[in-house]
GROMACS .gro file of C-alpha atoms in nm:
model
  132
    1ALA     CA    1  -2.849  -1.094  -0.771
    2SER     CA    2  -2.646  -1.423  -0.688
    3LEU     CA    3  -2.287  -1.235  -0.811
    4THR     CA    4  -2.375  -0.923  -0.607
    5MET     CA    5  -2.448  -1.154  -0.272
    6LYS     CA    6  -2.121  -1.332  -0.315
    7PHE     CA    7  -1.938  -1.048  -0.365
    8CYS     CA    8  -2.091  -0.912  -0.036
    9GLN     CA    9  -1.973  -1.230   0.118
   10THR     CA   10  -1.594  -1.168  -0.013
   11CYS     CA   11  -1.479  -0.852   0.087
   12PRO     CA   12  -1.598  -0.623   0.331
   13LYS     CA   13  -1.845  -0.290   0.246
   14ASP     CA   14  -1.602  -0.014   0.043
   15TRP     CA   15  -1.345  -0.263  -0.027
   16ILE     CA   16  -1.265  -0.379  -0.369
   17GLN     CA   17  -1.206  -0.730  -0.497
   18PHE     CA   18  -0.894  -0.802  -0.733
   19GLN     CA   19  -0.835  -1.153  -0.753
   20GLU     CA   20  -0.779  -1.331  -0.437
   21SER     CA   21  -0.746  -1.023  -0.239
   22CYS     CA   22  -0.971  -0.721  -0.148
   23TYR     CA   23  -0.811  -0.376  -0.088
   24PHE     CA   24  -0.930  -0.064   0.030
   25PHE     CA   25  -0.793   0.264  -0.070
   26TYR     CA   26  -0.727   0.522   0.154
   27ASN     CA   27  -0.791   0.837  -0.090
   28LEU     CA   28  -0.952   1.119   0.168
   29GLY     CA   29  -0.782   1.452   0.090
   30SER     CA   30  -0.660   1.448   0.395
   31PRO     CA   31  -0.524   1.398   0.667
   32TRP     CA   32  -0.251   1.181   0.525
   33LYS     CA   33  -0.112   0.926   0.733
   34THR     CA   34   0.224   0.805   0.850
   35TRP     CA   35   0.364   0.454   0.737
   36ASP     CA   36   0.323   0.353   1.108
   37GLU     CA   37  -0.045   0.538   1.110
   38SER     CA   38  -0.131   0.367   0.803
   39ARG     CA   39  -0.028   0.038   0.901
   40GLN     CA   40  -0.222   0.037   1.240
   41LEU     CA   41  -0.539   0.196   1.067
   42CYS     CA   42  -0.475  -0.110   0.763
   43GLN     CA   43  -0.448  -0.383   1.110
   44SER     CA   44  -0.782  -0.234   1.263
   45MET     CA   45  -0.956  -0.352   1.025
   46LYS     CA   46  -0.787  -0.691   1.054
   47SER     CA   47  -0.565  -0.619   0.720
   48ASP     CA   48  -0.235  -0.484   0.661
   49LEU     CA   49  -0.050  -0.284   0.412
   50THR     CA   50  -0.080  -0.388   0.075
   51PHE     CA   51   0.193  -0.530  -0.136
   52THR     CA   52   0.042  -0.450  -0.565
   53LYS     CA   53   0.025  -0.172  -0.759
   54ASN     CA   54  -0.313  -0.240  -0.885
   55THR     CA   55  -0.503   0.104  -0.992
   56ILE     CA   56  -0.318   0.395  -0.791
   57LYS     CA   57  -0.432   0.731  -0.861
   58TYR     CA   58  -0.240   1.036  -0.922
   59TYR     CA   59  -0.275   1.293  -0.667
   60HIS     CA   60  -0.124   1.638  -0.502
   61ASP     CA   61   0.229   1.593  -0.707
   62ASN     CA   62   0.498   1.372  -0.798
   63ASN     CA   63   0.620   1.287  -0.476
   64GLN     CA   64   0.250   1.188  -0.343
   65GLY     CA   65   0.201   0.832  -0.310
   66TYR     CA   66   0.066   0.540  -0.146
   67TRP     CA   67   0.232   0.353   0.120
   68ILE     CA   68   0.273  -0.006   0.110
   69GLY     CA   69   0.394  -0.272   0.317
   70LEU     CA   70   0.776  -0.284   0.307
   71GLN     CA   71   1.018  -0.146   0.548
   72LYS     CA   72   1.372  -0.221   0.582
   73VAL     CA   73   1.459  -0.452   0.901
   74ASN     CA   74   1.861  -0.486   0.943
   75ASN     CA   75   1.928  -0.319   0.686
   76ILE     CA   76   1.727  -0.579   0.416
   77TRP     CA   77   1.389  -0.480   0.242
   78THR     CA   78   1.139  -0.666   0.401
   79TRP     CA   79   0.736  -0.700   0.320
   80VAL     CA   80   0.493  -0.708   0.668
   81ASP     CA   81   0.453  -1.077   0.634
   82GLY     CA   82   0.776  -1.127   0.700
   83SER     CA   83   0.952  -1.200   0.340
   84PRO     CA   84   1.259  -1.050   0.204
   85ASP     CA   85   1.237  -0.820  -0.109
   86THR     CA   86   1.285  -0.982  -0.404
   87LEU     CA   87   1.176  -0.743  -0.651
   88GLY     CA   88   1.347  -0.411  -0.579
   89TYR     CA   89   1.151  -0.185  -0.799
   90TRP     CA   90   1.334   0.143  -0.697
   91LYS     CA   91   1.325   0.482  -0.815
   92ASN     CA   92   1.568   0.603  -0.611
   93PRO     CA   93   1.781   0.367  -0.466
   94GLY     CA   94   2.058   0.323  -0.240
   95SER     CA   95   1.852   0.584  -0.019
   96SER     CA   96   1.935   0.527   0.357
   97GLU     CA   97   1.496   0.554   0.419
   98ASP     CA   98   1.344   0.302   0.558
   99PHE     CA   99   0.988   0.267   0.468
  100ALA     CA  100   0.841   0.279   0.110
  101TYR     CA  101   0.559   0.386  -0.093
  102ILE     CA  102   0.477   0.371  -0.450
  103ILE     CA  103   0.411   0.651  -0.704
  104GLN     CA  104   0.122   0.606  -1.001
  105ASN     CA  105   0.337   0.820  -1.284
  106ALA     CA  106   0.655   0.562  -1.344
  107PRO     CA  107   0.729   0.221  -1.475
  108LEU     CA  108   0.600  -0.026  -1.235
  109ASN     CA  109   0.971  -0.136  -1.197
  110GLN     CA  110   1.070   0.224  -1.124
  111SER     CA  111   0.762   0.307  -0.840
  112TRP     CA  112   0.878   0.262  -0.552
  113ILE     CA  113   1.056   0.549  -0.333
  114GLN     CA  114   1.231   0.458  -0.003
  115PHE     CA  115   1.143   0.770   0.235
  116ARG     CA  116   1.149   0.850   0.601
  117ASN     CA  117   0.793   0.714   0.811
  118SER     CA  118   0.717   1.109   0.901
  119PHE     CA  119   0.597   1.171   0.587
  120GLN     CA  120   0.240   1.149   0.531
  121ASN     CA  121   0.100   0.969   0.210
  122ARG     CA  122  -0.211   0.767   0.119
  123PHE     CA  123  -0.232   0.405   0.169
  124ILE     CA  124  -0.370   0.070   0.064
  125CYS     CA  125  -0.549  -0.197   0.280
  126GLU     CA  126  -0.510  -0.530   0.177
  127ILE     CA  127  -0.672  -0.839   0.307
  128LYS     CA  128  -0.739  -1.220   0.119
  129ALA     CA  129  -1.064  -1.235  -0.029
  130LEU     CA  130  -1.287  -1.493   0.213
  131MET     CA  131  -1.417  -1.780  -0.066
  132PHE     CA  132  -1.721  -1.893  -0.008
   0.00000   0.00000   0.00000
């Protein structure tokens, strides 16, 4: 029971804890959301789009994935916390698109897709877990 209590205090209901963060997987069949809509929903839950792959699920087809908190700012790929990306796990490097999502069926270092904001995907929100 003590473990359950700690878990309840650590992450919000329906969120999954992994290491020091909590994750919310938007897994509804529809409607999927644009990058902006996804980020707004995360922020409304006092969180932001995620940085990590973790356990994402395949859905629909090879091109559908999960938005991550990465966008091009002044032509530099930048995480939502303002730090520049140093990994560059691109499946389609050199694309002119400005937003990023992650797909499940690819090696981690080729799992990010550069795409336009208007595309609709599922997404993952992340917040730091509260340690008590």
